[in-house]
Short mmCIF file of C-alpha atoms and ligand atoms in Angstrom, two decimals:
data_model
loop_
_atom_site.label_atom_id
_atom_site.label_comp_id
_atom_site.label_asym_id
_atom_site.label_seq_id
_atom_site.Cartn_x
_atom_site.Cartn_y
_atom_site.Cartn_z
CA MET A 272 14.42 -11.97 -20.53
CA ALA A 273 11.51 -10.77 -22.39
CA ALA A 274 11.11 -8.05 -24.28
CA ASP A 275 7.54 -5.16 -23.51
CA GLN A 276 6.23 -3.04 -25.78
CA THR A 277 9.28 -0.52 -26.17
CA GLY A 278 11.16 -3.58 -27.39
CA ASP A 279 13.92 -3.14 -24.05
CA VAL A 280 14.68 -6.92 -22.66
CA VAL A 281 13.42 -6.45 -19.39
CA PRO A 282 13.13 -9.32 -16.71
CA SER A 283 10.29 -12.00 -16.79
CA SER A 284 8.10 -11.61 -13.89
CA LEU A 285 8.07 -13.52 -10.68
CA SER A 286 5.55 -16.39 -10.89
CA ALA A 287 4.47 -19.27 -8.57
CA LYS A 288 6.62 -21.28 -11.38
CA VAL A 289 9.16 -21.07 -9.66
CA VAL A 290 9.54 -23.76 -7.56
CA GLY A 291 10.17 -23.03 -3.69
CA SER A 292 9.95 -18.83 -5.05
CA PHE A 293 9.12 -16.33 -2.61
CA ALA A 294 6.19 -16.55 -5.24
CA TYR A 295 5.85 -20.26 -4.83
CA LEU A 296 5.60 -20.61 -1.65
CA THR A 297 2.46 -16.98 -0.74
CA VAL A 298 0.13 -18.82 -3.42
CA ARG A 299 0.66 -22.42 -2.72
CA ASP A 300 0.44 -21.00 1.45
CA ARG A 301 -0.23 -17.60 2.35
CA LEU A 302 -2.86 -17.41 -0.49
CA PRO A 303 -5.15 -20.54 0.18
CA THR A 304 -4.80 -19.24 4.49
CA ILE A 305 -5.94 -15.97 3.66
CA LEU A 306 -8.93 -16.84 1.56
CA THR A 307 -9.62 -18.98 4.40
CA LYS A 308 -9.63 -17.38 7.19
CA VAL A 309 -12.23 -15.18 4.30
CA ILE A 310 -14.42 -17.98 4.50
CA ASP A 311 -14.72 -18.10 8.73
CA THR A 312 -15.21 -13.77 9.26
CA ILE A 313 -17.91 -14.61 7.14
CA HIS A 314 -19.26 -17.96 8.36
CA ARG A 315 -18.69 -16.75 12.01
CA ASN A 316 -21.01 -13.36 11.26
CA LYS A 317 -23.96 -15.34 9.91
CA ASN A 318 -25.91 -14.29 12.82
CA LYS A 319 -25.44 -11.46 11.74
CA PHE A 320 -25.62 -11.94 8.91
CA PHE A 321 -29.57 -12.54 9.95
CA GLU A 322 -30.44 -10.11 12.04
CA GLU A 323 -29.24 -7.98 9.46
CA TYR A 324 -31.26 -9.21 6.28
CA GLY A 325 -33.09 -12.44 7.61
CA GLU A 326 -33.24 -15.36 5.11
CA GLU A 327 -31.56 -13.29 2.50
CA GLY A 328 -28.65 -12.82 4.34
CA ILE A 329 -27.90 -16.70 6.16
CA GLN A 330 -28.78 -17.30 1.58
CA ALA A 331 -26.31 -14.49 0.79
CA GLU A 332 -23.74 -16.49 3.45
CA LYS A 333 -24.48 -19.68 2.41
CA GLN A 334 -23.52 -18.40 -1.49
CA THR A 335 -20.12 -16.41 -0.69
CA ILE A 336 -19.28 -18.82 1.40
CA SER A 337 -20.11 -21.29 -1.65
CA LEU A 338 -17.69 -19.03 -3.90
CA LEU A 339 -15.14 -18.60 -2.44
CA SER A 340 -14.36 -22.02 -1.17
CA LYS A 341 -14.72 -22.62 -5.44
CA LEU A 342 -12.18 -20.06 -6.10
CA ARG A 343 -9.71 -21.69 -3.19
CA ASN A 344 -9.79 -25.35 -4.87
CA GLU A 345 -9.71 -23.27 -8.42
CA LEU A 346 -6.72 -21.97 -6.43
CA GLN A 347 -5.05 -24.65 -5.07
CA THR A 348 -5.29 -26.99 -8.43
CA ASP A 349 -4.19 -24.61 -10.75
CA LYS A 350 -7.24 -24.20 -12.51
CA PRO A 351 -7.62 -21.68 -15.50
CA ILE A 352 -7.29 -17.92 -14.28
CA LEU A 353 -11.79 -16.74 -15.17
CA ALA A 354 -13.07 -13.90 -16.58
CA LEU A 355 -15.29 -11.99 -14.09
CA THR A 356 -19.21 -12.00 -14.15
CA ASP A 357 -19.86 -9.31 -11.91
CA GLY A 358 -20.60 -6.28 -14.32
CA LEU A 359 -18.54 -3.89 -12.20
CA GLU A 360 -16.88 -0.67 -13.64
CA ASP A 361 -14.00 -2.23 -13.63
CA ALA A 362 -14.51 -5.69 -15.14
CA ASP A 363 -13.99 -5.17 -18.31
CA SER A 364 -10.82 -3.98 -18.11
CA TRP A 365 -9.46 -6.32 -15.86
CA ASN A 366 -10.96 -8.81 -18.69
CA ARG A 367 -8.85 -7.25 -21.33
CA TYR A 368 -6.52 -7.48 -19.28
CA LEU A 369 -6.86 -11.24 -18.92
CA GLN A 370 -6.90 -11.44 -22.83
CA ARG A 371 -3.04 -9.22 -22.81
CA GLN A 372 -2.30 -12.56 -20.60
CA GLN A 373 -3.52 -15.70 -22.31
CA GLY A 374 -2.32 -13.16 -26.07
CA GLN A 375 1.78 -13.31 -24.09
CA CYS A 376 1.92 -16.87 -22.98
CA GLY A 377 1.04 -17.35 -27.65
CA GLY A 378 -1.72 -19.69 -26.50
CA GLN A 379 0.73 -22.26 -25.29
CA GLU A 380 0.25 -21.34 -21.42
CA VAL A 381 -3.15 -21.01 -20.36
CA VAL A 382 -3.52 -18.17 -17.87
CA SER A 383 -3.37 -20.17 -14.44
CA TRP A 384 -2.54 -19.36 -10.68
CA PHE A 385 0.82 -21.05 -10.85
CA LYS A 386 2.28 -20.20 -14.35
CA SER A 387 0.94 -16.14 -14.36
CA PRO A 388 2.84 -13.19 -12.95
CA TRP A 389 3.03 -13.66 -9.15
CA LEU A 390 1.68 -9.76 -9.00
CA TYR A 391 -1.26 -10.48 -11.28
CA VAL A 392 -2.96 -13.70 -9.83
CA GLU A 393 -2.64 -12.60 -6.37
CA CYS A 394 -4.22 -8.71 -7.15
CA TYR A 395 -6.98 -11.36 -8.76
CA MET A 396 -7.49 -13.98 -6.12
CA TYR A 397 -8.73 -9.96 -3.94
CA ARG A 398 -10.37 -8.88 -6.53
CA ARG A 399 -13.20 -12.09 -6.68
CA ILE A 400 -13.17 -11.79 -2.65
CA ARG A 401 -15.19 -8.71 -4.66
CA GLU A 402 -16.87 -10.37 -7.26
CA ALA A 403 -17.98 -13.34 -4.26
CA LEU A 404 -19.39 -11.19 -1.81
CA TRP A 405 -20.97 -8.34 -5.16
CA LEU A 406 -22.69 -11.59 -6.71
CA ASN A 407 -24.37 -11.21 -2.70
CA PRO A 408 -26.25 -8.61 -2.15
CA PRO A 409 -27.71 -7.25 0.43
CA ILE A 410 -23.82 -8.61 2.16
CA SER A 411 -22.10 -7.01 -1.34
CA GLY A 412 -20.53 -3.89 1.09
CA TYR A 413 -19.34 -6.64 4.16
CA ASP A 414 -15.68 -6.13 4.22
CA VAL A 415 -14.43 -9.26 5.40
CA PHE A 416 -10.82 -7.82 6.26
CA ASN A 417 -12.39 -5.38 8.48
CA GLU A 418 -12.13 -6.59 12.01
CA GLY A 419 -7.90 -7.55 11.11
CA LYS A 420 -7.81 -4.23 10.25
CA THR A 421 -9.45 -2.31 13.51
CA ARG A 422 -8.16 -5.17 16.21
CA SER A 423 -4.90 -3.44 14.41
CA PHE A 424 -5.33 -0.06 14.94
CA PHE A 425 -6.86 -0.92 18.62
CA GLU A 426 -3.58 -3.21 19.32
CA SER A 427 -1.11 -0.21 18.73
CA GLN A 428 -2.77 1.69 21.15
CA GLN A 429 0.56 2.65 22.99
CA ALA A 430 2.30 3.25 19.69
CA ILE A 431 0.00 6.09 18.22
CA MET A 432 -0.35 7.73 22.30
CA ALA A 433 4.19 7.67 21.90
CA LEU A 434 3.97 9.22 18.41
CA CYS A 435 0.54 11.57 18.82
CA THR A 436 2.59 13.02 22.22
CA TYR A 437 6.19 13.75 20.03
CA PHE A 438 3.76 15.43 17.28
CA GLU A 439 2.53 17.56 20.12
CA ALA A 440 5.87 18.25 21.46
CA VAL A 441 7.71 18.74 18.11
CA ASP A 442 4.27 20.61 16.78
CA LYS A 443 4.88 22.89 19.89
CA LYS A 444 7.85 23.84 18.12
CA THR A 445 7.62 24.34 14.11
CA GLU A 446 6.68 28.12 14.41
CA ASP A 447 10.38 28.82 15.06
CA ILE A 448 13.03 26.24 15.03
CA SER A 449 16.19 26.35 12.51
CA GLU A 450 15.46 24.90 9.55
CA ASN A 451 18.51 22.23 10.38
CA GLN A 452 16.13 21.24 13.71
CA LEU A 453 13.01 20.88 11.28
CA ARG A 454 14.92 18.63 8.94
CA GLU A 455 15.39 16.32 12.57
CA TYR A 456 11.97 16.23 12.57
CA PHE A 457 11.06 15.37 9.04
CA ASN A 458 14.10 12.83 8.59
CA LYS A 459 12.09 11.32 12.26
CA LEU A 460 8.43 11.42 11.11
CA LEU A 461 9.86 9.88 7.95
CA GLN A 462 11.59 6.57 9.27
CA VAL A 463 8.10 6.26 11.96
CA CYS A 464 5.80 6.41 8.66
CA LEU A 465 8.53 3.77 6.50
CA TRP A 466 8.74 1.42 9.89
CA GLY A 467 4.40 1.12 10.18
CA ASN A 468 4.72 -0.62 6.47
CA LYS A 469 5.64 -3.11 8.64
CA CYS A 470 2.23 -3.51 9.79
CA ASP A 471 1.06 -5.61 7.39
CA LEU A 472 -1.56 -8.15 7.35
CA SER A 473 -0.95 -10.01 4.41
CA ILE A 474 2.16 -11.53 4.79
CA SER A 475 1.47 -12.61 7.83
CA ALA A 476 -1.25 -13.79 6.35
CA GLY A 477 -3.54 -12.15 9.06
CA VAL A 478 -2.37 -12.65 11.79
CA ASP A 479 -1.76 -10.30 14.05
CA ASN A 480 1.57 -7.83 13.65
CA SER A 481 -0.09 -4.49 15.45
CA GLN A 482 3.05 -1.83 16.81
CA LYS A 483 3.96 -2.59 20.89
CA ILE A 484 6.32 0.27 21.35
CA SER A 485 6.96 3.33 20.79
CA PRO A 486 7.60 4.06 17.66
CA ILE A 487 10.13 7.19 17.85
CA ASP A 488 12.55 4.84 20.50
CA SER A 489 13.21 2.15 18.26
CA LEU A 490 14.41 4.37 15.37
CA LEU A 491 17.89 4.80 15.77
CA ALA A 492 18.31 0.58 16.72
CA LEU A 493 16.17 0.32 13.11
CA GLN A 494 18.69 2.77 11.41
CA THR A 495 21.45 -0.02 10.00
CA PHE A 496 18.37 -1.25 8.25
CA ILE A 497 17.44 0.93 5.51
CA LEU A 498 19.05 -0.84 2.95
CA VAL A 499 18.89 3.16 0.47
CA ASP A 500 18.52 6.57 1.89
CA ASP A 501 17.62 8.81 0.00
CA SER A 502 15.56 11.23 2.95
CA ASP A 503 18.18 13.80 1.50
CA ALA A 504 16.89 14.03 -2.00
CA VAL A 505 13.24 13.92 -0.50
CA TRP A 506 14.26 16.85 2.15
CA SER A 507 15.92 18.81 -1.37
CA THR A 508 12.55 18.31 -2.93
CA LEU A 509 10.22 19.79 -0.45
CA ILE A 510 12.83 22.38 0.24
CA SER A 511 12.84 23.94 -2.91
CA ALA A 512 9.11 23.61 -3.31
CA ARG A 513 8.60 25.82 -1.33
CA GLN A 514 11.01 28.48 -2.07
CA GLN A 515 9.42 28.39 -5.46
CA ARG A 516 6.20 28.77 -3.88
CA GLN A 517 7.62 31.79 -1.51
CA SER A 518 9.55 33.15 -4.96
CA GLY A 519 6.13 32.75 -6.12
CA LYS A 520 6.93 30.34 -9.01
CA ARG A 521 4.60 28.09 -9.76
CA SER A 522 4.49 24.81 -7.03
CA SER A 523 0.73 22.99 -5.73
CA GLY A 524 2.64 21.90 -2.58
CA ARG A 525 1.09 19.33 -2.76
CA VAL A 526 2.36 16.22 -1.93
CA ASP A 527 0.78 12.61 -2.76
CA PHE A 528 -0.08 10.11 -0.35
CA VAL A 529 -0.29 6.41 -1.70
CA LEU A 530 -1.47 4.49 0.86
CA ASP A 531 -0.79 0.92 2.19
CA ASN A 532 -2.15 -0.34 5.51
CA ALA A 533 -4.77 0.11 7.77
CA GLY A 534 -4.61 0.82 11.49
CA PHE A 535 -1.19 1.62 12.85
CA GLU A 536 0.94 2.57 9.24
CA LEU A 537 -2.30 4.77 8.80
CA VAL A 538 -1.61 6.97 11.83
CA THR A 539 2.15 6.47 11.13
CA ASP A 540 0.97 7.97 7.42
CA LEU A 541 -1.49 10.96 8.78
CA VAL A 542 1.63 12.39 11.61
CA LEU A 543 3.65 12.81 8.72
CA ALA A 544 1.35 15.05 6.08
CA ASP A 545 0.06 16.48 9.62
CA PHE A 546 4.08 17.35 10.12
CA LEU A 547 4.14 18.50 6.76
CA VAL A 548 0.90 20.65 6.51
CA SER A 549 1.73 22.36 10.31
CA SER A 550 5.44 22.94 8.40
CA GLY A 551 4.77 24.42 6.16
CA LEU A 552 6.07 22.28 3.95
CA ALA A 553 2.82 21.38 2.02
CA GLY A 554 0.40 23.04 0.95
CA GLU A 555 -1.86 20.52 0.74
CA VAL A 556 -2.25 16.33 0.96
CA HIS A 557 -3.57 14.00 -1.20
CA PHE A 558 -4.34 10.29 0.07
CA HIS A 559 -4.89 7.55 -3.10
CA GLY A 560 -6.75 4.67 -1.30
CA LYS A 561 -8.34 1.54 -2.57
CA SER A 562 -11.62 1.73 -3.51
CA PHE A 563 -12.38 -2.09 -2.02
CA PRO A 564 -11.16 -4.21 0.47
CA TRP A 565 -7.67 -5.08 -0.92
CA PHE A 566 -4.20 -7.60 0.82
CA VAL A 567 -5.74 -8.07 3.81
CA SER A 568 -5.18 -4.71 5.16
CA ASP A 569 -5.54 -1.73 2.66
CA VAL A 570 -7.03 1.17 3.14
CA THR A 571 -10.23 2.14 2.12
CA ALA A 572 -12.91 5.45 2.47
CA GLU A 573 -14.07 3.00 5.10
CA ASP A 574 -11.34 3.00 6.84
CA PHE A 575 -9.30 6.50 6.61
CA GLN A 576 -12.29 7.94 8.11
CA TRP A 577 -13.27 5.63 10.60
CA THR A 578 -9.24 6.42 11.65
CA ILE A 579 -9.79 9.39 12.29
CA ARG A 580 -12.86 9.64 14.16
CA GLN A 581 -11.38 6.82 16.23
CA THR A 582 -8.21 8.83 16.72
CA MET A 583 -10.85 11.97 17.23
CA ALA A 584 -12.73 9.74 19.81
CA ALA A 585 -9.56 8.74 22.06
CA ASN A 586 -9.63 9.31 25.31
CA HIS A 587 -6.27 10.77 25.28
CA ARG A 588 -4.93 14.55 24.69
CA TRP A 589 -3.10 14.55 22.21
CA MET A 590 -4.52 11.77 20.83
CA SER A 591 -7.86 13.58 20.12
CA GLN A 592 -6.63 16.86 19.22
CA ARG A 593 -4.90 14.97 16.11
CA GLY A 594 -7.90 13.73 14.72
CA LEU A 595 -9.59 16.64 15.61
CA ARG A 596 -7.45 18.63 13.24
CA TRP A 597 -7.25 15.66 10.60
CA GLN A 598 -11.26 15.88 10.82
CA GLN A 599 -10.62 19.59 9.82
CA TYR A 600 -7.87 19.25 7.04
CA VAL A 601 -10.82 17.48 6.10
CA LYS A 602 -13.16 19.67 5.93
CA GLU A 603 -11.78 22.48 4.75
CA GLY A 604 -9.81 20.50 1.63
CA VAL A 605 -6.32 20.75 2.69
CA TRP A 606 -6.27 16.94 2.65
CA SER A 607 -8.47 14.76 0.03
CA TYR A 608 -9.24 11.22 0.08
CA HIS A 609 -9.37 9.36 -3.93
CA ASP A 610 -9.09 5.90 -5.21
CA HIS A 611 -8.84 5.50 -8.43
CA PRO A 612 -9.82 2.43 -9.66
CA PHE A 613 -6.18 1.93 -11.25
CA TRP A 614 -4.78 0.90 -7.44
CA THR A 615 -6.76 -1.62 -7.20
CA GLN A 616 -5.62 -3.48 -10.86
CA PRO A 617 -2.92 -5.88 -11.67
CA ASN A 618 -1.25 -3.56 -13.48
CA GLU A 619 2.30 -2.12 -13.03
CA PHE A 620 2.81 1.39 -12.60
CA CYS A 621 4.85 1.85 -15.96
CA ASP A 622 1.47 1.05 -17.22
CA MET A 623 -0.28 4.00 -15.25
CA ALA A 624 -0.05 7.11 -18.41
CA ALA A 625 -1.10 4.03 -21.06
CA ASP A 626 -3.85 2.79 -18.97
CA ALA A 627 -4.95 5.39 -16.49
CA PRO A 628 -4.78 8.96 -17.92
CA ASP A 629 -6.33 10.54 -15.81
CA LEU A 630 -4.62 9.10 -12.75
CA TYR A 631 -1.25 9.72 -14.07
CA ALA A 632 -1.75 13.12 -15.11
CA ALA A 633 -3.56 13.83 -11.41
CA LEU A 634 -0.26 13.15 -9.73
CA GLN A 635 1.84 15.21 -12.19
CA VAL A 636 0.26 17.50 -10.74
CA ALA A 637 2.33 16.87 -6.57
CA ASP A 638 5.58 18.59 -5.69
CA LEU A 639 5.99 14.57 -4.04
CA LEU A 640 4.39 11.01 -3.91
CA LEU A 641 5.57 8.99 -1.51
CA PHE A 642 4.62 5.49 -2.17
CA LYS A 643 4.13 3.50 0.58
CA GLY A 644 4.43 0.15 1.39
CA ASP A 645 5.49 -3.29 -0.97
CA LEU A 646 3.20 -4.29 -2.91
CA ASN A 647 3.16 -0.46 -4.53
CA TYR A 648 7.25 -1.79 -4.86
CA ARG A 649 6.51 -4.24 -6.32
CA LYS A 650 4.20 -2.53 -8.93
CA LEU A 651 6.34 0.54 -9.05
CA ALA A 652 9.32 -1.76 -10.41
CA GLY A 653 6.81 -4.19 -12.21
CA ASP A 654 7.86 -7.41 -9.62
CA ARG A 655 10.02 -8.44 -12.34
CA ASP A 656 13.53 -10.41 -12.06
CA TRP A 657 16.21 -7.61 -11.80
CA ASP A 658 19.57 -7.82 -10.60
CA HIS A 659 19.85 -5.59 -7.14
CA THR A 660 21.90 -3.34 -8.78
CA VAL A 661 19.75 -1.68 -11.55
CA ASP A 662 18.69 1.44 -10.72
CA PHE A 663 15.40 2.62 -9.43
CA ASP A 664 14.81 4.85 -12.81
CA THR A 665 15.57 1.92 -15.11
CA ALA A 666 12.90 -0.49 -13.01
CA LEU A 667 10.42 2.60 -13.08
CA ARG A 668 10.90 1.78 -17.04
CA GLY A 669 9.31 5.60 -18.11
CA PHE A 670 6.82 5.64 -14.61
CA GLY A 671 7.78 9.26 -13.07
CA PRO A 672 5.04 11.79 -13.21
CA ALA A 673 6.80 13.48 -10.30
CA PRO A 674 9.23 13.33 -7.66
CA LEU A 675 8.30 9.94 -6.26
CA CYS A 676 9.78 8.29 -2.42
CA SER A 677 9.07 4.65 -1.91
CA LEU A 678 8.83 4.07 1.87
CA ARG A 679 8.95 0.27 2.33
CA THR A 680 9.21 -2.90 4.22
CA LEU A 681 10.62 -5.32 2.40
CA LYS A 682 8.37 -8.84 2.20
CA ALA A 683 8.99 -9.73 -1.26
CA ASN A 684 11.77 -10.65 -3.49
CA ILE A 685 12.67 -8.02 -5.82
CA GLN A 686 15.18 -4.93 -4.96
CA VAL A 687 17.06 -2.82 -7.09
CA GLY A 688 19.19 -0.36 -6.70
CA LEU A 689 21.76 -1.59 -4.56
CA GLN A 690 25.71 -0.81 -4.31
CA PRO A 691 27.42 -3.67 -5.77
CA GLY A 692 28.16 -6.64 -3.68
CA GLN A 693 25.45 -5.42 -1.24
CA GLY A 694 23.10 -7.45 -2.15
CA SER A 695 24.95 -10.75 -2.22
CA LYS A 696 26.29 -9.45 1.26
CA LEU A 697 22.60 -9.42 2.78
CA SER A 698 21.73 -13.41 1.21
CA SER A 699 25.11 -14.04 3.50
CA GLN A 700 23.88 -12.52 6.52
CA ASP A 701 20.34 -13.10 6.63
CA PRO A 702 18.99 -15.36 3.39
CA ASP A 703 15.49 -13.75 3.23
CA TRP A 704 16.80 -10.70 3.77
CA MET A 705 14.35 -9.65 1.24
CA THR A 706 10.81 -10.57 2.55
CA CYS A 707 11.52 -11.39 5.93
CA GLY A 708 9.98 -7.48 6.89
CA LYS A 709 13.66 -6.60 8.79
CA TYR A 710 14.73 -3.97 5.79
CA ALA A 711 13.69 -1.29 4.49
CA VAL A 712 14.28 2.00 1.77
CA ILE A 713 13.56 5.08 1.18
CA GLN A 714 14.04 5.67 -2.29
CA PHE A 715 13.74 8.41 -4.20
CA TYR A 716 13.63 8.94 -7.79
CA SER A 717 12.70 12.47 -10.09
CA PRO A 718 11.88 12.28 -13.32
CA ASN A 719 14.93 14.44 -15.79
CA SER A 720 15.36 17.84 -14.66
CA ASP A 721 14.01 19.57 -17.17
CA ARG A 722 10.88 19.77 -15.96
CA GLN A 723 9.24 22.91 -16.15
CA ASP A 724 8.01 23.73 -12.71
O1 F1X B 41 1.56 -3.73 0.16
P1 F1X B 41 2.11 -4.42 1.55
O2 F1X B 41 1.04 -4.75 2.52
O3 F1X B 41 3.55 -3.73 2.50
O4 F1X B 41 2.07 -6.00 1.20
C1 F1X B 41 2.22 -6.99 0.48
C2 F1X B 41 2.01 -8.22 0.73
O5 F1X B 41 1.51 -8.05 1.46
O6 F1X B 41 1.69 -8.91 -0.04
C3 F1X B 41 2.21 -10.31 -0.28
C4 F1X B 41 2.17 -11.02 0.01
O7 F1X B 41 0.88 -11.97 0.43
C5 F1X B 41 3.54 -9.06 -0.88
O8 F1X B 41 3.81 -8.10 -1.78
C6 F1X B 41 3.51 -8.20 0.35
O9 F1X B 41 4.55 -9.45 1.24
MN1 MN B 42 -0.85 -4.06 2.23
#
């Protein structure tokens, strides 16, 4: 346990210093594997760099590989974490964060891969990959994860077609259906969006885990694996916001998606967002992605635009209809994409109000925030070793710009808000229930009700 700046006693951060823990296995095994795949990808594209940039491209490829090999050695031999040297706009805040880490261990311990918080060192690795590319123009803009992200999209085509076909049938009806029927469609598409998070390439260390079967048909069977289901609270938040809008009271009608993975998961986000707008449950949607390649499959601006273009160009009537509408939403400003640097920093979200007040203020405008995926959940709960029965709002430690919901498949050993005994029952049935990706939560929190709407 440790005391945070407010003096509250909080559990320690998950860390690879706990030998055998999921953090330990990730830092020891998965991160070096991911780095090796990045090095291989760059090496495999050597000729492409030569064709595009001549000898300079070859030099850049060689230099980048040598920087990444050095990074891998630092990681595997638990060397001290180094300050960033690329002078990018976020380098200072990263280096201040390193000093914060050095301050917290009071100089007794070095800040290193196996001794520091797992959240910090894992995020730091992806920022060092960016540094290695950035320091080697002309390949500094190359997305080392692009091949995996586009492959995941192409290998999920059947599921995407099934989802767009289902949406077409729903879309026809949303004009004149009962609120209960609308709620049923909402719950289905919310769960499709939840399970889309299984398709994450960093848990699989890049091995394909695209969606192979129809996402709608599998929902019933998956229901039992949802450990916390606050769908009703999410629905009521949307309905009361709509009522406020209809009675002329302040409500932005805005829903924000804090995105996670590209590929099939992003399509499930876009379909849900499409449903929210076309059913009148939202007036505008803001998407928050990453400003550089992150955690292997996370969405960048290029992935967001590419996915809409690809869906529009699909040789499938209902897919291309979706893509056309999504392109229209972006053009009209009904949908907008943002990539604030805070999302690619190591901070727990309880730091956001202090460290990124502009972003916190922007999120406060929304009626509802949807946080996708496991890394966002880890940051919501501070990646700390909470007891499973601790309330979600306790773990949020004051983070609450607006009503929020985490849609997360469990891929790290952190989970709060469970019933007494639920965690131990799961452990007896399935020892790796927190990290196998089979279980999920739809977990909701709303800031205290005196929020003036
Ligand atoms: O946020 P996502 O894409 O759902 O998952 C991110 C993740 O794959 O990265 C870490 C493992 O390396 C874990 O936090 C988690 O499994
Ligand atoms: Mn991810």
